[in-house]
Short mmCIF file of C-alpha atoms (C1' of nucleotides) in Angstrom, two decimals:
data_model
loop_
_atom_site.label_atom_id
_atom_site.label_comp_id
_atom_site.label_asym_id
_atom_site.label_seq_id
_atom_site.Cartn_x
_atom_site.Cartn_y
_atom_site.Cartn_z
CA MET A 1 3.43 21.32 -24.92
CA THR A 2 2.27 20.95 -21.33
CA GLU A 3 3.06 23.82 -19.04
CA PRO A 4 4.89 22.65 -15.93
CA GLU A 5 2.22 22.21 -13.30
CA THR A 6 2.98 23.55 -9.88
CA PHE A 7 1.52 22.34 -6.63
CA PRO A 8 1.09 24.72 -3.70
CA GLU A 9 2.87 23.99 -0.47
CA ARG A 10 0.80 21.29 1.15
CA ARG A 11 0.12 20.32 4.70
CA ARG A 12 1.79 17.30 6.22
CA GLY A 13 -0.18 14.18 5.42
CA SER A 14 -1.93 15.58 2.36
CA GLY A 15 0.67 14.28 -0.05
CA VAL A 16 -0.68 10.80 -0.63
CA LYS A 17 -4.23 12.00 -1.01
CA LEU A 18 -3.20 14.57 -3.58
CA VAL A 19 -1.28 12.03 -5.65
CA TYR A 20 -4.05 9.49 -5.27
CA ASP A 21 -6.76 11.90 -6.42
CA VAL A 22 -4.79 13.24 -9.37
CA LEU A 23 -3.67 9.83 -10.60
CA ARG A 24 -7.14 8.40 -10.12
CA ASP A 25 -8.70 11.13 -12.21
CA GLU A 26 -6.09 10.79 -14.90
CA ILE A 27 -6.60 7.05 -15.07
CA LEU A 28 -10.39 7.32 -15.22
CA ASP A 29 -10.22 10.07 -17.85
CA LEU A 30 -7.77 8.01 -19.89
CA VAL A 31 -5.16 10.75 -19.67
CA LEU A 32 -3.10 7.81 -18.55
CA PRO A 33 -4.12 5.19 -21.11
CA PRO A 34 -4.59 1.56 -20.01
CA GLY A 35 -1.37 -0.40 -20.09
CA SER A 36 0.88 2.64 -19.88
CA PRO A 37 3.76 2.22 -17.45
CA ILE A 38 4.03 4.35 -14.31
CA ASP A 39 7.44 5.56 -13.26
CA GLU A 40 7.79 6.40 -9.59
CA VAL A 41 10.73 8.80 -9.84
CA GLN A 42 9.04 10.63 -12.68
CA LEU A 43 5.93 11.09 -10.57
CA ALA A 44 8.05 12.11 -7.61
CA GLU A 45 9.65 14.87 -9.67
CA ARG A 46 6.32 15.95 -11.10
CA PHE A 47 4.64 16.27 -7.71
CA GLY A 48 7.73 17.64 -6.07
CA MET A 49 7.88 15.06 -3.32
CA SER A 50 9.69 11.89 -2.37
CA ARG A 51 8.91 8.45 -3.75
CA THR A 52 7.39 7.28 -0.48
CA PRO A 53 4.01 9.07 -0.74
CA ILE A 54 3.86 8.23 -4.45
CA ARG A 55 4.30 4.62 -3.54
CA GLU A 56 1.52 4.64 -0.98
CA ALA A 57 -0.84 6.23 -3.47
CA LEU A 58 0.01 3.50 -5.98
CA VAL A 59 -0.67 0.81 -3.39
CA ARG A 60 -4.10 2.30 -2.78
CA LEU A 61 -4.81 2.45 -6.50
CA ALA A 62 -3.71 -1.15 -6.85
CA GLY A 63 -6.12 -2.11 -4.10
CA GLU A 64 -8.96 -0.72 -6.19
CA GLY A 65 -7.76 -2.46 -9.30
CA LEU A 66 -6.98 0.74 -11.16
CA VAL A 67 -3.31 -0.16 -11.37
CA GLU A 68 -1.48 -3.46 -11.72
CA THR A 69 1.90 -3.88 -10.16
CA LEU A 70 4.34 -6.57 -11.24
CA PRO A 71 6.92 -7.49 -8.59
CA ASN A 72 10.28 -5.80 -9.10
CA ARG A 73 8.93 -4.47 -12.36
CA SER A 74 7.15 -1.33 -13.36
CA THR A 75 3.53 -0.88 -12.32
CA MET A 76 1.11 -0.02 -15.11
CA VAL A 77 -2.38 1.34 -15.54
CA ALA A 78 -4.89 -1.49 -15.45
CA ASN A 79 -6.14 -2.69 -18.78
CA ILE A 80 -9.80 -2.65 -19.73
CA ASP A 81 -10.88 -6.25 -20.16
CA LEU A 82 -13.21 -6.04 -23.14
CA LEU A 83 -13.56 -9.82 -23.28
CA ASN A 84 -15.22 -10.16 -19.88
CA LEU A 85 -17.46 -7.16 -20.10
CA HIS A 86 -20.54 -9.26 -19.40
CA THR A 87 -19.42 -9.74 -15.81
CA PHE A 88 -19.17 -5.97 -15.54
CA PHE A 89 -22.61 -5.41 -17.02
CA ASP A 90 -24.10 -8.07 -14.79
CA ALA A 91 -22.72 -6.58 -11.61
CA LEU A 92 -23.50 -3.02 -12.69
CA THR A 93 -27.14 -3.85 -13.41
CA LEU A 94 -27.56 -5.62 -10.10
CA MET A 95 -26.03 -2.72 -8.18
CA TYR A 96 -28.24 -0.23 -10.00
CA ARG A 97 -31.26 -2.19 -8.88
CA VAL A 98 -30.20 -2.91 -5.33
CA THR A 99 -29.04 0.58 -4.47
CA THR A 100 -32.13 2.21 -5.93
CA ARG A 101 -34.37 -0.16 -4.01
CA LEU A 102 -32.56 0.55 -0.78
CA ALA A 103 -32.73 4.28 -1.42
CA ALA A 104 -36.50 3.97 -1.67
CA THR A 105 -36.57 2.41 1.77
CA TYR A 106 -33.91 4.23 3.73
CA HIS A 107 -33.60 7.69 2.20
CA LYS A 108 -34.13 10.80 4.29
CA PRO A 109 -35.47 14.16 3.10
CA ALA A 110 -31.99 15.67 2.89
CA ASP A 111 -30.95 12.94 0.45
CA LEU A 112 -33.55 14.03 -2.08
CA GLU A 113 -32.12 17.51 -2.25
CA ILE A 114 -28.72 16.08 -3.02
CA LEU A 115 -30.17 13.86 -5.71
CA ARG A 116 -31.96 16.79 -7.33
CA ALA A 117 -28.78 18.85 -7.31
CA HIS A 118 -26.93 16.10 -9.14
CA GLN A 119 -29.81 15.66 -11.53
CA ALA A 120 -29.74 19.39 -12.31
CA LYS A 121 -26.07 19.13 -13.17
CA PHE A 122 -26.73 16.14 -15.36
CA SER A 123 -29.56 17.93 -17.13
CA ALA A 124 -27.35 20.94 -17.74
CA ALA A 125 -24.64 18.70 -19.16
CA VAL A 126 -27.12 17.13 -21.57
CA GLU A 127 -28.33 20.60 -22.56
CA ALA A 128 -24.76 21.69 -23.21
CA GLN A 129 -24.02 18.44 -25.08
CA ASP A 130 -21.00 18.00 -22.80
CA ALA A 131 -20.46 14.26 -22.85
CA LEU A 132 -17.74 14.28 -20.23
CA ALA A 133 -19.82 16.29 -17.78
CA MET A 134 -22.72 13.91 -18.44
CA ILE A 135 -20.58 10.94 -17.57
CA ALA A 136 -19.33 12.55 -14.39
CA SER A 137 -22.68 13.84 -13.14
CA ASN A 138 -24.43 10.57 -14.02
CA ARG A 139 -21.89 8.76 -11.89
CA ASP A 140 -22.33 11.22 -9.04
CA LEU A 141 -26.10 10.94 -9.12
CA HIS A 142 -26.12 7.18 -8.86
CA ALA A 143 -23.42 7.21 -6.21
CA ALA A 144 -25.63 9.58 -4.24
CA ILE A 145 -28.57 7.22 -4.65
CA ALA A 146 -26.42 4.43 -3.28
CA GLU A 147 -25.46 6.59 -0.31
CA ALA A 148 -29.12 7.25 0.37
CA GLY A 149 -29.52 3.47 0.50
CA ARG A 150 -27.04 3.43 3.38
CA ASN A 151 -25.30 0.16 2.70
CA PRO A 152 -21.54 0.75 2.64
CA TYR A 153 -20.83 -2.66 1.10
CA TYR A 154 -22.98 -2.03 -1.94
CA LEU A 155 -21.72 1.53 -2.12
CA SER A 156 -18.08 0.57 -2.34
CA LEU A 157 -18.67 -2.01 -5.07
CA PHE A 158 -20.96 0.35 -6.93
CA VAL A 159 -18.57 3.29 -7.06
CA ARG A 160 -15.89 0.94 -8.29
CA LEU A 161 -18.21 -0.21 -11.08
CA LEU A 162 -19.32 3.33 -11.88
CA ASP A 163 -15.72 4.45 -12.15
CA GLU A 164 -14.86 1.54 -14.40
CA GLY A 165 -17.86 2.55 -16.49
CA ARG A 166 -16.60 6.10 -16.60
CA ARG A 167 -13.37 4.82 -18.06
CA LEU A 168 -15.25 2.69 -20.54
CA LEU A 169 -17.53 5.51 -21.67
CA ARG A 170 -14.56 7.81 -22.01
CA LEU A 171 -13.27 5.32 -24.53
CA TYR A 172 -16.29 5.83 -26.76
CA TYR A 173 -17.67 9.17 -25.69
CA GLN A 174 -17.43 10.61 -29.20
CA SER A 175 -20.42 8.48 -30.15
CA PHE A 176 -22.56 10.43 -27.74
CA ASN A 177 -22.77 13.20 -30.26
CA ASP A 178 -24.99 11.59 -32.85
CA ARG A 179 -28.06 11.21 -30.66
CA LEU A 180 -28.54 12.97 -27.37
CA PRO A 181 -29.66 10.59 -24.67
CA ARG A 182 -32.25 13.01 -23.40
CA GLU A 183 -34.23 9.99 -22.28
CA TYR A 184 -31.73 9.62 -19.48
CA VAL A 185 -32.93 12.87 -17.97
CA ASP A 186 -36.51 11.65 -17.89
CA GLU A 187 -35.45 8.27 -16.56
CA HIS A 188 -33.54 9.93 -13.77
CA GLU A 189 -36.55 12.07 -12.92
CA ALA A 190 -38.73 8.98 -12.75
CA ILE A 191 -36.23 7.18 -10.53
CA ILE A 192 -35.98 10.08 -8.11
CA ALA A 193 -39.76 10.35 -7.96
CA ALA A 194 -40.05 6.62 -7.26
CA ILE A 195 -37.48 6.90 -4.49
CA GLU A 196 -39.40 9.79 -2.95
CA ALA A 197 -42.62 7.76 -3.17
CA ARG A 198 -40.77 4.87 -1.48
CA ASP A 199 -42.06 2.55 -4.21
CA VAL A 200 -39.56 -0.31 -4.06
CA LYS A 201 -40.96 -2.35 -6.91
CA LEU A 202 -41.11 0.64 -9.23
CA CYS A 203 -37.55 1.58 -8.29
CA ASP A 204 -36.39 -1.89 -9.17
CA ARG A 205 -38.12 -1.81 -12.55
CA LEU A 206 -36.86 1.66 -13.43
CA ALA A 207 -33.33 0.89 -12.31
CA LYS A 208 -33.25 -2.27 -14.39
CA ALA A 209 -34.55 -0.44 -17.45
CA HIS A 210 -32.03 2.32 -16.90
CA ALA A 211 -29.18 -0.13 -16.54
CA ASP A 212 -30.24 -2.05 -19.64
CA GLN A 213 -30.34 1.16 -21.60
CA ILE A 214 -26.81 2.07 -20.55
CA VAL A 215 -25.52 -1.41 -21.24
CA ARG A 216 -27.06 -1.34 -24.71
CA GLN A 217 -25.52 2.06 -25.36
CA ILE A 218 -22.06 0.84 -24.40
CA GLN A 219 -22.45 -2.33 -26.42
CA LYS A 220 -23.50 -0.28 -29.41
CA PHE A 221 -20.32 1.77 -29.10
CA ILE A 222 -18.22 -1.31 -28.87
CA SER A 223 -19.74 -3.13 -31.82
CA ARG A 224 -19.45 0.03 -33.92
CA ASP A 225 -15.84 0.41 -32.89
CA GLN A 226 -15.07 -3.19 -33.73
CA ARG A 227 -16.66 -2.75 -37.13
CA GLN A 228 -14.44 0.24 -37.72
CA GLN A 229 -11.43 -1.79 -36.75
CA LEU A 230 -12.45 -4.49 -39.19
CA THR A 231 -12.70 -2.06 -42.07
CA LEU A 232 -9.15 -0.86 -41.61
CA MET B 1 4.37 -15.47 27.67
CA THR B 2 4.72 -15.40 23.92
CA GLU B 3 7.86 -16.93 22.56
CA PRO B 4 9.71 -14.52 20.28
CA GLU B 5 8.69 -15.43 16.78
CA THR B 6 11.40 -15.50 14.17
CA PHE B 7 10.95 -15.01 10.47
CA PRO B 8 13.28 -16.73 7.99
CA GLU B 9 15.34 -14.59 5.65
CA ARG B 10 12.92 -13.53 2.98
CA ARG B 11 13.27 -12.65 -0.64
CA ARG B 12 13.20 -9.07 -1.76
CA GLY B 13 9.61 -7.90 -2.23
CA SER B 14 8.06 -10.53 0.01
CA GLY B 15 8.08 -8.29 3.06
CA VAL B 16 4.81 -6.47 2.54
CA LYS B 17 2.95 -9.65 1.62
CA LEU B 18 4.21 -11.38 4.74
CA VAL B 19 3.16 -8.54 7.00
CA TYR B 20 -0.15 -8.18 5.19
CA ASP B 21 -1.00 -11.88 5.51
CA VAL B 22 0.00 -12.14 9.15
CA LEU B 23 -1.80 -8.98 10.22
CA ARG B 24 -4.87 -9.90 8.20
CA ASP B 25 -5.11 -13.30 9.86
CA GLU B 26 -4.58 -11.81 13.29
CA ILE B 27 -7.28 -9.25 12.70
CA LEU B 28 -9.77 -11.79 11.38
CA ASP B 29 -9.02 -14.20 14.22
CA LEU B 30 -9.40 -11.38 16.74
CA VAL B 31 -5.85 -11.89 17.97
CA LEU B 32 -5.79 -8.17 17.34
CA PRO B 33 -9.11 -7.12 18.87
CA PRO B 34 -11.20 -4.44 17.17
CA GLY B 35 -10.22 -0.94 18.23
CA SER B 36 -6.74 -1.89 19.38
CA PRO B 37 -4.06 0.54 18.25
CA ILE B 38 -1.34 -0.51 15.85
CA ASP B 39 2.14 0.79 16.43
CA GLU B 40 4.37 0.84 13.39
CA VAL B 41 7.71 0.75 15.14
CA GLN B 42 6.54 -2.12 17.31
CA LEU B 43 5.55 -4.09 14.22
CA ALA B 44 8.80 -3.15 12.54
CA GLU B 45 10.74 -4.62 15.46
CA ARG B 46 8.57 -7.72 15.55
CA PHE B 47 8.97 -8.50 11.87
CA GLY B 48 12.58 -7.45 11.81
CA MET B 49 12.21 -4.96 9.03
CA SER B 50 11.88 -1.25 8.42
CA ARG B 51 8.71 0.75 8.85
CA THR B 52 8.24 1.21 5.12
CA PRO B 53 6.93 -2.28 4.25
CA ILE B 54 4.84 -2.26 7.44
CA ARG B 55 3.30 0.97 6.25
CA GLU B 56 2.43 -0.40 2.82
CA ALA B 57 0.79 -3.41 4.36
CA LEU B 58 -1.29 -1.13 6.57
CA VAL B 59 -2.35 0.91 3.56
CA ARG B 60 -3.56 -2.26 1.86
CA LEU B 61 -5.43 -3.33 4.97
CA ALA B 62 -7.00 0.11 5.20
CA GLY B 63 -8.14 -0.24 1.61
CA GLU B 64 -10.07 -3.35 2.57
CA GLY B 65 -11.58 -1.71 5.61
CA LEU B 66 -9.81 -3.97 8.08
CA VAL B 67 -7.94 -1.07 9.60
CA GLU B 68 -8.84 2.55 10.14
CA THR B 69 -6.15 5.16 10.01
CA LEU B 70 -6.53 8.60 11.55
CA PRO B 71 -4.27 11.29 10.08
CA ASN B 72 -1.17 11.98 12.15
CA ARG B 73 -2.60 9.63 14.72
CA SER B 74 -2.30 5.94 15.38
CA THR B 75 -4.06 3.52 13.06
CA MET B 76 -6.31 0.99 14.75
CA VAL B 77 -8.04 -2.28 13.97
CA ALA B 78 -11.45 -1.57 12.47
CA ASN B 79 -14.36 -1.86 14.83
CA ILE B 80 -17.22 -4.27 14.27
CA ASP B 81 -20.28 -2.16 13.71
CA LEU B 82 -22.96 -4.14 15.54
CA LEU B 83 -25.53 -1.41 14.99
CA ASN B 84 -25.56 -1.67 11.20
CA LEU B 85 -25.36 -5.42 10.93
CA HIS B 86 -28.48 -5.54 8.80
CA THR B 87 -26.57 -3.96 5.92
CA PHE B 88 -24.01 -6.71 6.30
CA PHE B 89 -26.63 -9.45 6.36
CA ASP B 90 -28.39 -7.96 3.37
CA ALA B 91 -25.26 -7.84 1.24
CA LEU B 92 -24.09 -11.26 2.43
CA THR B 93 -27.38 -12.91 1.52
CA LEU B 94 -27.44 -11.31 -1.90
CA MET B 95 -23.86 -12.37 -2.63
CA TYR B 96 -24.61 -15.93 -1.49
CA ARG B 97 -27.43 -16.06 -3.99
CA VAL B 98 -25.73 -14.35 -6.89
CA THR B 99 -22.47 -16.25 -6.71
CA THR B 100 -24.20 -19.62 -6.38
CA ARG B 101 -26.42 -18.85 -9.34
CA LEU B 102 -23.45 -17.85 -11.47
CA ALA B 103 -21.57 -20.96 -10.42
CA ALA B 104 -24.45 -23.05 -11.73
CA THR B 105 -24.08 -21.39 -15.11
CA TYR B 106 -20.36 -20.91 -15.55
CA HIS B 107 -18.66 -23.67 -13.54
CA LYS B 108 -16.30 -26.11 -15.22
CA PRO B 109 -15.66 -29.73 -14.19
CA ALA B 110 -12.44 -28.82 -12.40
CA ASP B 111 -14.34 -26.40 -10.17
CA LEU B 112 -16.48 -29.18 -8.76
CA GLU B 113 -13.45 -31.07 -7.53
CA ILE B 114 -12.28 -27.98 -5.68
CA LEU B 115 -15.71 -27.52 -4.14
CA ARG B 116 -15.81 -31.12 -2.97
CA ALA B 117 -12.37 -30.80 -1.44
CA HIS B 118 -13.47 -27.80 0.58
CA GLN B 119 -16.68 -29.53 1.53
CA ALA B 120 -14.68 -32.52 2.77
CA LYS B 121 -12.64 -30.23 4.98
CA PHE B 122 -15.78 -28.60 6.29
CA SER B 123 -17.35 -31.97 7.02
CA ALA B 124 -14.26 -33.07 8.87
CA ALA B 125 -14.29 -29.88 10.92
CA VAL B 126 -17.90 -30.48 11.90
CA GLU B 127 -17.04 -34.07 12.82
CA ALA B 128 -14.18 -32.87 14.98
CA GLN B 129 -16.36 -30.13 16.50
CA ASP B 130 -13.65 -27.65 15.57
CA ALA B 131 -15.55 -24.39 15.31
CA LEU B 132 -12.60 -22.40 14.01
CA ALA B 133 -11.88 -24.87 11.26
CA MET B 134 -15.56 -24.86 10.36
CA ILE B 135 -15.55 -21.09 10.00
CA ALA B 136 -12.46 -21.14 7.83
CA SER B 137 -13.51 -24.01 5.55
CA ASN B 138 -17.03 -22.63 5.20
CA ARG B 139 -15.53 -19.37 4.03
CA ASP B 140 -13.21 -21.16 1.61
CA LEU B 141 -16.01 -23.25 0.15
CA HIS B 142 -18.20 -20.28 -0.63
CA ALA B 143 -15.27 -18.28 -1.96
CA ALA B 144 -14.58 -21.21 -4.29
CA ILE B 145 -18.20 -21.18 -5.42
CA ALA B 146 -17.86 -17.50 -6.21
CA GLU B 147 -14.71 -18.21 -8.20
CA ALA B 148 -16.55 -20.84 -10.19
CA GLY B 149 -19.08 -18.11 -11.01
CA ARG B 150 -16.25 -16.17 -12.64
CA ASN B 151 -17.31 -12.65 -11.80
CA PRO B 152 -14.39 -10.83 -10.17
CA TYR B 153 -16.58 -7.95 -8.97
CA TYR B 154 -18.88 -10.19 -6.98
CA LEU B 155 -15.92 -12.23 -5.82
CA SER B 156 -14.09 -9.29 -4.30
CA LEU B 157 -17.13 -8.03 -2.42
CA PHE B 158 -18.02 -11.54 -1.31
CA VAL B 159 -14.64 -12.39 0.16
CA ARG B 160 -14.71 -9.11 2.01
CA LEU B 161 -18.10 -10.02 3.45
CA LEU B 162 -17.04 -13.57 4.25
CA ASP B 163 -13.98 -12.30 6.08
CA GLU B 164 -16.04 -9.82 8.02
CA GLY B 165 -18.32 -12.73 8.90
CA ARG B 166 -15.34 -14.76 9.97
CA ARG B 167 -14.46 -12.02 12.40
CA LEU B 168 -18.04 -11.84 13.61
CA LEU B 169 -18.36 -15.58 14.14
CA ARG B 170 -15.06 -15.61 15.95
CA LEU B 171 -16.67 -13.25 18.42
CA TYR B 172 -19.31 -15.80 19.29
CA TYR B 173 -17.77 -19.09 18.29
CA GLN B 174 -18.15 -20.54 21.75
CA SER B 175 -21.87 -20.83 21.13
CA PHE B 176 -21.23 -23.31 18.38
CA ASN B 177 -20.67 -25.97 21.00
CA ASP B 178 -24.19 -26.48 22.22
CA ARG B 179 -25.65 -27.74 18.97
CA LEU B 180 -23.64 -28.94 16.04
CA PRO B 181 -24.82 -27.36 12.81
CA ARG B 182 -24.65 -30.63 10.96
CA GLU B 183 -27.40 -29.30 8.73
CA TYR B 184 -24.79 -27.10 7.12
CA VAL B 185 -23.07 -30.16 5.75
CA ASP B 186 -26.24 -31.35 4.09
CA GLU B 187 -27.03 -27.86 2.81
CA HIS B 188 -23.59 -27.62 1.28
CA GLU B 189 -24.04 -30.99 -0.38
CA ALA B 190 -27.35 -29.88 -1.84
CA ILE B 191 -25.85 -26.64 -3.12
CA ILE B 192 -22.94 -28.41 -4.80
CA ALA B 193 -25.34 -30.89 -6.40
CA ALA B 194 -27.51 -28.05 -7.68
CA ILE B 195 -24.48 -26.33 -9.15
CA GLU B 196 -23.44 -29.52 -10.88
CA ALA B 197 -26.97 -29.92 -12.25
CA ARG B 198 -26.78 -26.31 -13.47
CA ASP B 199 -30.16 -25.65 -11.83
CA VAL B 200 -30.10 -21.89 -11.37
CA LYS B 201 -33.43 -21.52 -9.65
CA LEU B 202 -32.66 -24.28 -7.18
CA CYS B 203 -29.26 -22.75 -6.48
CA ASP B 204 -30.90 -19.44 -5.71
CA ARG B 205 -33.40 -21.04 -3.33
CA LEU B 206 -30.77 -23.12 -1.53
CA ALA B 207 -28.35 -20.22 -1.26
CA LYS B 208 -31.03 -17.99 0.22
CA ALA B 209 -32.03 -20.64 2.73
CA HIS B 210 -28.40 -21.21 3.62
CA ALA B 211 -27.78 -17.49 4.07
CA ASP B 212 -30.90 -17.08 6.18
CA GLN B 213 -29.80 -19.93 8.39
CA ILE B 214 -26.40 -18.36 8.98
CA VAL B 215 -27.89 -14.94 9.60
CA ARG B 216 -30.30 -16.42 12.15
CA GLN B 217 -27.44 -18.24 13.83
CA ILE B 218 -25.39 -15.07 14.17
CA GLN B 219 -28.36 -13.08 15.38
CA LYS B 220 -29.04 -15.74 17.98
CA PHE B 221 -25.49 -15.39 19.23
CA ILE B 222 -25.80 -11.65 19.42
CA SER B 223 -29.12 -11.55 21.21
CA ARG B 224 -27.86 -14.12 23.68
CA ASP B 225 -24.72 -12.09 24.24
CA GLN B 226 -26.70 -8.94 24.76
CA ARG B 227 -28.89 -10.68 27.29
CA GLN B 228 -25.75 -11.75 29.13
CA GLN B 229 -24.52 -8.20 29.11
CA LEU B 230 -27.82 -7.01 30.52
CA THR B 231 -27.66 -9.46 33.41
CA LEU B 232 -24.27 -8.22 34.52
"C1'" DC C 1 -8.64 21.95 43.68
"C1'" DG C 2 -9.18 22.73 38.96
"C1'" DT C 3 -7.58 24.72 34.70
"C1'" DC C 4 -4.73 26.39 31.36
"C1'" DA C 5 -0.13 27.31 29.05
"C1'" DG C 6 4.25 25.66 28.08
"C1'" DA C 7 7.48 21.98 27.61
"C1'" DT C 8 8.40 17.19 26.55
"C1'" DT C 9 7.74 12.81 24.61
"C1'" DC C 10 6.02 9.95 21.25
"C1'" DT C 11 4.25 8.61 16.74
"C1'" DT C 12 3.69 9.48 12.21
"C1'" DG C 13 4.73 11.47 7.42
"C1'" DT C 14 8.42 12.36 4.44
"C1'" DC C 15 13.00 12.31 2.76
"C1'" DG C 16 17.46 10.87 0.59
"C1'" DA C 17 20.31 6.94 -0.07
"C1'" DC C 18 21.61 2.20 -0.96
"C1'" DA C 19 21.16 -2.54 -2.62
"C1'" DA C 20 18.66 -6.19 -5.13
"C1'" DA C 21 16.39 -7.48 -9.28
"C1'" DT C 22 15.36 -6.95 -13.75
"C1'" DA C 23 15.85 -4.98 -18.47
"C1'" DA C 24 18.87 -3.25 -21.94
"C1'" DA C 25 23.21 -2.83 -24.05
"C1'" DA C 26 27.59 -4.42 -25.18
"C1'" DT C 27 30.83 -7.85 -26.00
"C1'" DG C 28 32.65 -12.22 -27.46
"C1'" DC C 29 32.35 -16.31 -30.20
"C1'" DA C 30 30.99 -19.46 -33.72
"C1'" DT D 1 25.46 -12.46 -39.21
"C1'" DG D 2 23.31 -14.79 -35.38
"C1'" DC D 3 23.38 -16.26 -30.71
"C1'" DA D 4 24.94 -16.62 -25.99
"C1'" DT D 5 27.01 -14.26 -22.17
"C1'" DT D 6 28.77 -10.56 -19.60
"C1'" DT D 7 28.30 -5.71 -18.41
"C1'" DT D 8 25.84 -1.67 -17.75
"C1'" DA D 9 21.90 0.87 -16.56
"C1'" DT D 10 17.50 1.57 -14.87
"C1'" DT D 11 13.94 0.84 -11.54
"C1'" DT D 12 12.15 -1.02 -7.57
"C1'" DG D 13 12.17 -2.53 -2.43
"C1'" DT D 14 14.05 -1.39 1.84
"C1'" DC D 15 16.47 1.21 5.19
"C1'" DG D 16 17.72 4.74 8.73
"C1'" DA D 17 17.01 9.45 9.88
"C1'" DC D 18 14.69 13.78 10.56
"C1'" DA D 19 10.90 16.94 11.29
"C1'" DA D 20 5.93 18.00 12.05
"C1'" DG D 21 1.70 17.14 14.84
"C1'" DA D 22 -0.53 15.17 18.57
"C1'" DA D 23 -0.75 13.41 23.18
"C1'" DT D 24 1.02 13.67 27.67
"C1'" DC D 25 3.19 15.66 31.45
"C1'" DT D 26 4.49 19.67 34.39
"C1'" DG D 27 3.89 23.55 36.83
"C1'" DA D 28 1.99 27.98 37.69
"C1'" DC D 29 -1.99 30.61 38.51
"C1'" DG D 30 -6.80 31.58 39.59
#
DNA sequence: CGTCAGATTCTTGTCGACAAATAAAATGCA
DNA sequence: TGCATTTTATTTGTCGACAAGAATCTGACG
């Protein structure tokens, strides 16, 4: 049984952002499973506000593809398209490479501190075998690398891809338990060092290897899952 | 004096899309110049509807970066950041290359007909020395190439970049008059032929050359414009 | 003459309500 | 019982209104 959540009295104008952030997290963490319908009045009651700010939050989520809205019909959480995953992997790999390369060129000293902070969190998550924290801090680290690259166009696409990946990993995160991807920690260290050294070619190579590793990991989850489905 | 525009009675649910499309076009064509404030009640009167659908359209536009909204303050048309244009050129060039390469691999016969139709329009626009039509059909052609590549992630970033470019070219479109870029027609023909031949490496080379050409053209406009500003 | 506080106007953010459109249920008929 | 059609119910799209902030104006005071 879920205890009735209560939201503190909020400032004017903070309503949409609150709803947007909460719904976004719940979608990415699969608390709201893909394909599940979203009822506006229900959300309005839950957040204790009118339908108008709920609606605006849903429009924003639809703009990022996290929610699909059928005209005059209920809007629902976007499905995960497992059939066209290769387009996702392709774009993700390219963005890994491009953002890391740009970070090598355009980063400033302050950026490196941020990267190391994220890396510390990631390392701690691996140590604690907390798969969810790993997913989150991995995303934050690479988003920070993209910010150090200072190209807002790549950044926006990349965070969208990273979030989609977060949703995908959440789907299979149980599988993280059998073998700890401690290699990721070392790979991250190497990437950060290459960025600091401003070695563009090395960054590209490391980013590609890192991306391939993640793609393989996800594909392994999926194939295992499909085998399980077949045996049922 | 602008004649009072009148909108036909619309179906339920078509309001936001209408407002979104009209505003988007006006922003991209610089009818609404960058930085100009947007008044909701004014738009509501103009479109003959309530503020609610206007608001949703603005939220969508804000999601695409075409409009910037300050809290509790007026929202305004997004500025063109001339200082960070290199990030735009970088992303544009990469997307030109990637989408053309993917089109070479994944296109189907029906796609080629669409490409040729757009190319015909572009050729006609060049013939007629209609700079605005050239800008629009050039954008449509490359968007169609991206669609033939069948990667929605690249497509969404690319159309955003192409639209931003449309706005940029509109700024300087007068300069198109002095020398007709008839080379573009030939370059487009070559690209389409390379896609049809499924020659990935050639597509990459042609796309890069094409992108470089466009970037140089825009930079020429800008430097010329800046020189004019200096002489004032 | 400039500056600051208070009052006013103006724009936005939010609300409750109503009508259209669709889905679901109920009814009638073969 | 099965199917088509009407009726009901639910949910969305839109509206007009109100209140909170911000910007502007006004006037007093230094």
